[in-house]
Amino acid sequence: MPALKKTALTVISAALLSTFAISPASAVDKDIADDPKPTVPMSKVGGAQLGRVGTQVELGPGAPVLPKDLTGRSWIVADAESGEVLASHNSHWRLPPASTLKMLFADTVMDSPELQPKTRQHKVTDEDLADVGEGSSLVGVKEHLTYTVHDLWLGVFLRSGNDAVHVLSAMYGGVPRTVAAMQAHAEELQALDTNVVSPDGYDAPEQVSSAYDLTLFARSGLQKKDFREYCATATADFPGEKKGKKRGTFEIQNTDRLLTGAGGVEPYKGIAGVKNGYTTHAGNTFTGVAERNGKVLLVTVMNPSSKEPHAVYKEAASLLDWGFDAAGKVTPVGELVPPKSAQTGTESANGNSTSGTSGPGSKDAGKHGQAATGAAATKGSGGVGIALGIVGGVLLLLAGGAFLVNRRWPLPDLVRRLPRH
């Protein structure tokens, strides 16, 4: 997201943090940039060690040391399927999330009836775009033109378009309803560091999340087939303005540099998204998922202080490399907790199953032990143009769709990018 006006962020009081409250607190306004240390106590969701200040890691025999020169104010690397947190650093520090909050937006509303089917068309009104923040990142949605839901999701995931977010929010029932649904879904996911103010991640007083929560959002969203497909898409055609009787298109590219290799960043082998963000207040933020030799890891890095170009991507890549090498050689320092409803098989607070489209009997459900298969795809009329691969997920589900608690939370059919040729 381009540079935005600097805004104040309310620092939640220690008393409220101790109860992991979601609602905004009336505390002293303070700019995060002026307070480089986390407010304590931090949440202990996922384990007491994750609530400690500083780096948390327990190396075993043969385990590699953590990468040097990690400058992120907060980061976490975890096993996407088992939920084991391999290492973390201030993972519950409540920080501005920037556009990584769009993962929660997508996970909350993507499967809603209001946005089905993907081919549904919507003519954009002036009101739909009235509240898009000044200086927002935009994909180029225009008033009085028609777009499909599929087009708009491409705009959200590839160009981090706040204009696309606001149109989808309008279709869902408006920004206030969307924000309320996102907050309820965050609570259902036990992402209790998160306070939602805007659906697009635009800087706003009291809008905060954490590396831990962003990782929960990615993990939940990746249960959905469409979510995985969009976040793994490198380039697509987006509808432009009418030229005579025909409507043109223009190419958009994913702003995730680990996926595209843009700007001189080395593309990460096995990367599958999921979302990056930037504002002047939040700094650079990034959550990514990658697969190597059947192991799927999630990483989140928030606001590196390094002045090196693209530091957020380089630090995320180095943490992924470390995680793949360290898997099985470290004692987990915590876990990514399952959603509340996963313990009982009930639906989430916003009325959607937290397993997305991967429940029993779903067409999206992976098969145990399914081998990785390649599916080369080119950029077509559907707009999703990327070489895709399918990694089979392990489905350990109880009758009725409840996940096994404290066991492998499945990441079925992970879409990942094949090596570049």
Coordinates of C-alpha atoms in Angstrom, one line a residue:
M1 CA 0.0 0.0 0.0
P2 CA 1.4 3.5 -0.8
A3 CA 2.5 5.9 1.9
L4 CA -0.4 7.1 3.9
K5 CA -1.0 9.9 6.4
K6 CA 0.5 9.1 9.8
T7 CA -2.2 8.4 12.3
A8 CA -2.3 7.8 16.0
L9 CA -2.6 4.3 17.4
T10 CA -4.2 3.7 20.7
V11 CA -2.1 1.5 22.8
I12 CA -4.3 -1.0 24.7
S13 CA -3.8 -0.9 28.4
A14 CA -2.0 -3.7 30.2
A15 CA -5.1 -4.5 32.1
L16 CA -7.1 -5.1 29.0
L17 CA -4.3 -7.0 27.4
S18 CA -4.2 -9.4 30.3
T19 CA -7.8 -10.3 29.4
F20 CA -7.0 -10.3 25.7
A21 CA -9.9 -7.9 25.0
I22 CA -10.9 -7.3 21.4
S23 CA -12.7 -3.9 21.9
P24 CA -10.8 -0.7 21.5
A25 CA -9.4 0.7 24.8
S26 CA -9.3 4.3 26.0
A27 CA -5.6 4.6 26.6
V28 CA -3.0 7.2 25.8
D29 CA -2.4 7.8 22.0
K30 CA 1.1 6.9 21.0
D31 CA 2.8 6.4 17.7
I32 CA 4.2 2.9 17.3
A33 CA 7.4 4.4 15.8
D34 CA 8.1 6.1 19.1
D35 CA 7.7 2.9 21.1
P36 CA 9.9 0.2 19.7
K37 CA 9.2 -2.3 22.5
P38 CA 6.0 -4.3 22.9
T39 CA 3.5 -3.3 25.6
V40 CA 3.4 -6.1 28.2
P41 CA 1.8 -8.4 29.2
M42 CA 1.3 -9.9 25.8
S43 CA -1.3 -12.5 25.0
K44 CA -0.5 -16.1 25.9
V45 CA -2.8 -17.6 23.3
G46 CA -1.0 -20.6 21.8
G47 CA 1.3 -21.0 24.9
A48 CA 2.9 -19.0 27.7
Q49 CA 6.2 -18.8 25.9
L50 CA 4.6 -16.9 23.0
G51 CA 3.6 -14.1 25.4
R52 CA 7.2 -13.4 26.4
V53 CA 9.2 -10.5 25.0
G54 CA 12.0 -11.3 22.6
T55 CA 13.0 -14.3 20.5
Q56 CA 11.6 -17.7 21.5
V57 CA 13.4 -20.8 20.2
E58 CA 14.5 -24.1 21.7
L59 CA 17.2 -25.7 19.6
G60 CA 17.7 -29.5 19.7
P61 CA 20.7 -31.5 18.5
G62 CA 21.6 -30.7 15.0
A63 CA 19.3 -27.8 14.8
P64 CA 20.6 -24.8 12.8
V65 CA 20.8 -21.4 14.6
L66 CA 18.4 -18.7 13.6
P67 CA 19.3 -16.4 10.8
K68 CA 21.4 -13.4 11.7
D69 CA 20.3 -9.8 11.2
L70 CA 16.5 -10.4 11.7
T71 CA 15.1 -6.9 12.3
G72 CA 11.4 -7.5 12.2
R73 CA 9.7 -6.1 15.3
S74 CA 7.6 -9.2 15.3
W75 CA 7.8 -12.5 13.5
I76 CA 6.7 -16.2 13.6
V77 CA 7.5 -19.4 11.7
A78 CA 5.1 -22.3 12.1
D79 CA 4.1 -25.7 10.7
A80 CA 0.9 -25.0 8.7
E81 CA -0.6 -28.4 9.3
S82 CA 0.4 -29.4 12.8
G83 CA 0.3 -25.8 14.1
E84 CA 3.6 -26.1 15.9
V85 CA 5.4 -22.8 16.3
L86 CA 9.0 -23.5 15.6
A87 CA 10.3 -20.0 16.6
S88 CA 8.9 -16.6 17.3
H89 CA 9.8 -13.0 18.2
N90 CA 7.2 -10.8 20.0
S91 CA 4.6 -12.8 18.1
H92 CA 1.7 -11.2 20.1
W93 CA 2.8 -7.6 19.7
R94 CA -0.2 -5.6 18.6
L95 CA 1.0 -3.7 15.6
P96 CA -0.7 -2.0 12.5
P97 CA -1.2 -4.8 10.0
A98 CA -1.5 -2.8 6.7
S99 CA -2.9 -4.9 3.8
T100 CA -2.1 -8.2 5.4
L101 CA -5.5 -7.6 7.2
K102 CA -7.1 -8.3 3.8
M103 CA -6.5 -12.1 4.5
L104 CA -9.0 -11.8 7.3
F105 CA -11.4 -9.8 5.0
A106 CA -11.2 -12.6 2.3
D107 CA -11.5 -15.4 4.8
T108 CA -14.6 -13.8 6.4
V109 CA -16.7 -12.9 3.3
M110 CA -15.4 -15.0 0.4
D111 CA -17.9 -17.8 0.8
S112 CA -20.8 -15.6 1.7
P113 CA -24.0 -15.9 -0.3
E114 CA -23.8 -12.2 -1.2
L115 CA -20.6 -12.9 -3.2
Q116 CA -21.7 -16.1 -4.9
P117 CA -21.2 -17.2 -7.6
K118 CA -17.8 -15.8 -8.7
T119 CA -19.4 -14.9 -12.0
R120 CA -21.9 -12.6 -10.4
Q121 CA -21.6 -9.1 -11.9
H122 CA -21.9 -5.8 -10.1
K123 CA -22.1 -2.3 -11.5
V124 CA -20.0 0.0 -9.3
T125 CA -21.6 3.1 -7.9
D126 CA -20.1 6.3 -6.6
E127 CA -21.1 5.3 -3.1
D128 CA -19.2 2.0 -3.3
L129 CA -15.9 3.9 -3.6
A130 CA -16.8 7.0 -1.4
D131 CA -14.9 5.8 1.6
V132 CA -11.7 4.6 0.0
G133 CA -8.8 6.2 2.0
E134 CA -6.6 8.9 0.4
G135 CA -3.4 7.4 -1.0
S136 CA -4.8 3.9 -0.9
S137 CA -3.4 1.2 -3.2
L138 CA -5.8 0.7 -6.1
V139 CA -6.4 -1.8 -8.8
G140 CA -8.3 0.6 -11.0
V141 CA -12.0 -0.1 -10.3
K142 CA -14.1 2.6 -12.0
E143 CA -17.5 3.9 -11.1
H144 CA -20.4 3.0 -13.5
L145 CA -18.5 0.0 -14.9
T146 CA -19.4 -3.6 -14.3
Y147 CA -17.1 -6.2 -12.7
T148 CA -17.5 -9.8 -11.6
V149 CA -16.7 -11.0 -8.1
H150 CA -13.8 -12.9 -9.6
D151 CA -12.4 -9.7 -11.1
L152 CA -12.6 -8.0 -7.8
W153 CA -10.9 -10.8 -5.8
L154 CA -8.0 -10.6 -8.3
G155 CA -7.8 -6.9 -7.6
V156 CA -7.7 -7.6 -3.8
F157 CA -5.1 -10.3 -3.9
L158 CA -2.8 -9.2 -6.7
R159 CA -2.8 -5.4 -6.4
S160 CA -4.0 -5.1 -2.8
G161 CA -6.7 -2.8 -4.2
N162 CA -8.7 -1.0 -1.5
D163 CA -11.1 0.0 -4.2
A164 CA -11.9 -3.7 -4.9
V165 CA -12.2 -4.3 -1.1
H166 CA -14.8 -1.5 -0.8
V167 CA -16.9 -2.7 -3.7
L168 CA -16.9 -6.3 -2.3
S169 CA -17.8 -4.8 1.1
A170 CA -20.7 -2.9 -0.4
M171 CA -21.9 -6.1 -2.1
Y172 CA -21.7 -7.9 1.3
G173 CA -23.8 -5.3 3.0
G174 CA -21.6 -2.3 3.6
V175 CA -18.3 -1.5 5.4
P176 CA -19.8 -1.5 9.0
R177 CA -21.3 -4.9 8.5
T178 CA -18.1 -6.2 7.0
V179 CA -16.0 -4.9 9.8
A180 CA -18.3 -6.4 12.4
A181 CA -18.2 -9.8 10.6
M182 CA -14.4 -9.6 10.4
Q183 CA -14.1 -8.9 14.1
A184 CA -16.5 -11.8 14.9
H185 CA -14.5 -14.1 12.7
A186 CA -11.2 -13.0 14.3
E187 CA -12.6 -13.9 17.7
E188 CA -13.8 -17.2 16.4
L189 CA -10.3 -17.9 15.2
Q190 CA -8.9 -16.9 18.6
A191 CA -7.0 -14.1 17.0
L192 CA -7.5 -11.9 20.1
D193 CA -4.8 -9.4 19.3
T194 CA -6.8 -8.0 16.4
N195 CA -9.0 -5.0 16.4
V196 CA -10.7 -4.3 13.0
V197 CA -11.5 -0.7 12.0
S198 CA -11.4 -0.9 8.2
P199 CA -11.7 -4.0 6.0
D200 CA -8.7 -3.1 3.8
G201 CA -6.0 -2.6 6.4
Y202 CA -5.8 1.2 5.7
D203 CA -4.2 2.9 8.7
A204 CA -6.7 3.8 11.3
P205 CA -6.5 4.6 15.1
E206 CA -6.7 1.4 17.1
Q207 CA -6.5 -0.9 14.1
V208 CA -4.0 -3.6 15.2
S209 CA -3.2 -7.2 14.7
S210 CA -0.1 -9.4 15.4
A211 CA 2.2 -11.8 13.7
Y212 CA 0.4 -14.6 15.5
D213 CA -3.0 -13.5 14.4
L214 CA -2.0 -12.8 10.8
T215 CA -0.7 -16.4 10.7
L216 CA -4.0 -17.7 12.0
F217 CA -5.8 -15.7 9.2
A218 CA -3.6 -17.2 6.5
R219 CA -4.0 -20.7 7.9
S220 CA -7.8 -20.4 8.0
G221 CA -8.0 -18.8 4.6
L222 CA -5.9 -21.4 3.0
Q223 CA -8.6 -23.9 3.8
K224 CA -10.5 -22.4 0.9
K225 CA -9.8 -23.4 -2.7
D226 CA -10.5 -20.0 -4.1
F227 CA -8.4 -18.2 -1.5
R228 CA -5.4 -20.5 -2.3
E229 CA -5.9 -19.9 -6.0
Y230 CA -6.0 -16.1 -5.8
C231 CA -3.1 -15.8 -3.4
A232 CA -0.9 -18.0 -5.7
T233 CA -1.7 -16.0 -8.8
A234 CA 1.2 -14.1 -10.2
T235 CA -0.4 -12.2 -13.1
A236 CA -3.9 -11.7 -14.5
D237 CA -5.9 -9.6 -16.9
F238 CA -8.2 -7.0 -15.3
P239 CA -11.1 -5.3 -17.0
G240 CA -10.4 -1.8 -18.2
E241 CA -12.6 0.9 -19.7
K242 CA -14.7 0.6 -22.8
K243 CA -13.1 1.4 -26.1
G244 CA -16.0 1.8 -28.5
K245 CA -18.2 -1.2 -28.2
K246 CA -15.4 -3.4 -26.8
R247 CA -14.0 -3.3 -23.3
G248 CA -10.2 -3.6 -22.9
T249 CA -8.1 -5.3 -20.3
F250 CA -4.8 -4.5 -18.7
E251 CA -2.4 -6.8 -16.9
I252 CA -2.0 -6.7 -13.2
Q253 CA 0.9 -8.4 -11.3
N254 CA 0.9 -9.7 -7.7
T255 CA 2.8 -7.3 -5.4
D256 CA 4.2 -10.3 -3.5
R257 CA 7.8 -10.2 -4.7
L258 CA 8.6 -13.7 -3.3
L259 CA 6.0 -15.0 -5.7
T260 CA 6.9 -12.9 -8.8
G261 CA 10.6 -12.2 -8.4
A262 CA 9.9 -8.5 -9.1
G263 CA 12.3 -5.8 -8.1
G264 CA 15.3 -8.0 -8.0
V265 CA 13.9 -10.2 -5.2
E266 CA 14.8 -13.9 -5.7
P267 CA 11.5 -15.8 -6.1
Y268 CA 11.1 -18.4 -3.4
K269 CA 10.8 -22.0 -4.5
G270 CA 7.5 -23.5 -3.4
I271 CA 5.9 -20.2 -2.4
A272 CA 2.1 -20.0 -2.5
G273 CA 1.4 -16.5 -1.4
V274 CA -0.2 -15.3 0.8
K275 CA -0.2 -11.5 1.4
N276 CA 2.0 -8.5 1.8
G277 CA 1.3 -5.0 2.9
Y278 CA 2.8 -1.5 3.5
T279 CA 1.9 1.8 5.0
T280 CA 4.1 4.5 6.5
H281 CA 2.6 3.7 9.9
A282 CA 2.8 -0.1 9.7
G283 CA 6.0 -0.4 7.7
N284 CA 6.3 -3.6 5.6
T285 CA 4.3 -6.6 6.6
F286 CA 4.2 -10.0 5.0
T287 CA 2.7 -13.5 5.6
G288 CA 3.8 -16.3 3.3
V289 CA 3.2 -20.0 2.9
A290 CA 5.6 -22.4 1.2
E291 CA 6.0 -26.2 0.7
R292 CA 9.2 -28.2 0.6
N293 CA 9.4 -32.0 0.5
G294 CA 5.9 -32.3 1.8
K295 CA 6.4 -29.9 4.7
V296 CA 4.3 -26.8 4.7
L297 CA 5.4 -23.7 6.7
L298 CA 3.8 -20.4 7.4
V299 CA 5.9 -17.3 8.2
T300 CA 4.9 -13.7 9.2
V301 CA 7.2 -10.8 9.5
M302 CA 6.1 -7.3 10.6
N303 CA 7.9 -4.0 10.2
P304 CA 11.6 -4.8 9.8
S305 CA 13.9 -1.9 10.8
S306 CA 16.5 -2.8 8.2
K307 CA 17.1 -0.2 5.6
E308 CA 18.0 -2.9 3.1
P309 CA 15.7 -3.0 0.1
H310 CA 12.9 -5.5 0.4
A311 CA 14.0 -6.6 3.9
V312 CA 10.6 -8.0 4.7
Y313 CA 10.9 -10.6 1.9
K314 CA 14.5 -11.4 2.6
E315 CA 13.8 -12.0 6.3
A316 CA 10.7 -14.1 5.5
A317 CA 12.7 -16.2 3.1
S318 CA 15.5 -16.7 5.5
L319 CA 13.1 -17.8 8.2
L320 CA 11.4 -20.3 5.9
D321 CA 14.8 -21.7 5.0
W322 CA 15.6 -22.0 8.7
G323 CA 12.2 -23.6 9.4
F324 CA 12.6 -26.3 6.7
D325 CA 16.1 -27.1 8.0
A326 CA 15.0 -27.0 11.7
A327 CA 11.8 -29.0 11.4
G328 CA 12.1 -32.1 13.7
K329 CA 15.2 -30.6 15.4
V330 CA 13.5 -28.0 17.6
T331 CA 11.1 -28.1 20.5
P332 CA 8.0 -26.1 19.6
V333 CA 7.6 -22.9 21.6
G334 CA 3.8 -22.9 21.1
E335 CA 1.0 -23.7 18.7
L336 CA -1.4 -22.1 16.3
V337 CA -4.6 -22.7 18.1
P338 CA -7.6 -24.1 16.2
P339 CA -10.8 -22.1 15.8
K340 CA -13.3 -22.2 18.7
S341 CA -15.8 -24.1 16.6
A342 CA -13.1 -26.7 15.7
Q343 CA -13.5 -28.1 19.2
T344 CA -17.2 -28.8 18.9
G345 CA -17.9 -29.0 15.2
T346 CA -20.1 -25.8 15.4
E347 CA -20.1 -23.1 12.8
S348 CA -18.0 -19.9 13.2
A349 CA -19.3 -16.7 14.6
N350 CA -20.0 -15.3 11.1
G351 CA -22.0 -18.3 10.1
N352 CA -19.3 -19.9 7.9
S353 CA -17.6 -23.2 8.6
T354 CA -14.0 -22.4 9.5
S355 CA -12.9 -25.3 7.4
G356 CA -14.0 -23.4 4.3
T357 CA -14.7 -25.7 1.4
S358 CA -12.7 -28.6 2.7
G359 CA -15.1 -30.4 4.9
P360 CA -16.1 -34.0 4.6
G361 CA -17.6 -34.8 1.2
S362 CA -16.4 -31.5 -0.3
K363 CA -15.0 -31.5 -3.8
D364 CA -12.1 -29.6 -2.4
A365 CA -11.1 -32.2 0.1
G366 CA -7.7 -33.7 -0.4
K367 CA -6.9 -37.4 -0.2
H368 CA -4.5 -38.8 2.3
G369 CA -1.2 -39.4 0.8
Q370 CA -2.0 -37.9 -2.5
A371 CA 1.2 -37.3 -4.5
A372 CA 2.1 -33.8 -5.7
T373 CA 0.9 -33.2 -9.3
G374 CA 1.7 -30.4 -11.6
A375 CA -1.0 -28.4 -13.5
A376 CA 0.6 -25.9 -15.8
A377 CA -1.8 -23.1 -16.4
T378 CA -1.5 -20.0 -18.6
K379 CA -3.2 -16.7 -18.3
G380 CA -6.7 -17.2 -19.8
S381 CA -10.0 -15.4 -19.9
G382 CA -10.7 -16.3 -16.3
G383 CA -7.8 -14.1 -15.2
V384 CA -5.9 -16.6 -13.1
G385 CA -2.7 -17.2 -14.9
I386 CA 0.0 -19.1 -13.1
A387 CA 1.7 -22.5 -13.1
L388 CA 0.0 -24.4 -10.3
G389 CA 0.8 -27.5 -8.4
I390 CA -1.4 -29.5 -6.1
V391 CA -0.1 -30.9 -2.8
G392 CA -2.3 -33.4 -1.1
G393 CA -3.3 -32.6 2.5
V394 CA -3.9 -35.0 5.4
L395 CA -7.5 -34.8 6.4
L396 CA -8.1 -35.8 10.0
L397 CA -11.7 -34.9 10.5
L398 CA -14.3 -36.1 13.0
A399 CA -17.8 -36.9 12.0
G400 CA -19.8 -33.7 11.4
G401 CA -16.7 -31.8 10.2
A402 CA -15.0 -31.0 13.6
F403 CA -11.3 -30.9 13.5
L404 CA -9.2 -33.0 15.9
V405 CA -8.1 -30.6 18.6
N406 CA -4.3 -30.3 19.1
R407 CA -3.7 -32.5 16.2
R408 CA -3.0 -31.9 12.5
W409 CA -5.2 -29.1 11.3
P410 CA -5.4 -29.9 7.6
L411 CA -4.1 -27.7 4.8
P412 CA -5.7 -29.6 1.9
D413 CA -4.7 -29.2 -1.8
L414 CA -2.3 -26.4 -1.1
V415 CA -1.7 -24.5 -4.4
R416 CA 1.9 -23.7 -4.8
R417 CA 4.0 -22.2 -7.5
L418 CA 6.2 -24.6 -9.5
P419 CA 9.9 -23.8 -9.9
R420 CA 10.6 -21.2 -12.6
H421 CA 12.2 -22.4 -15.8

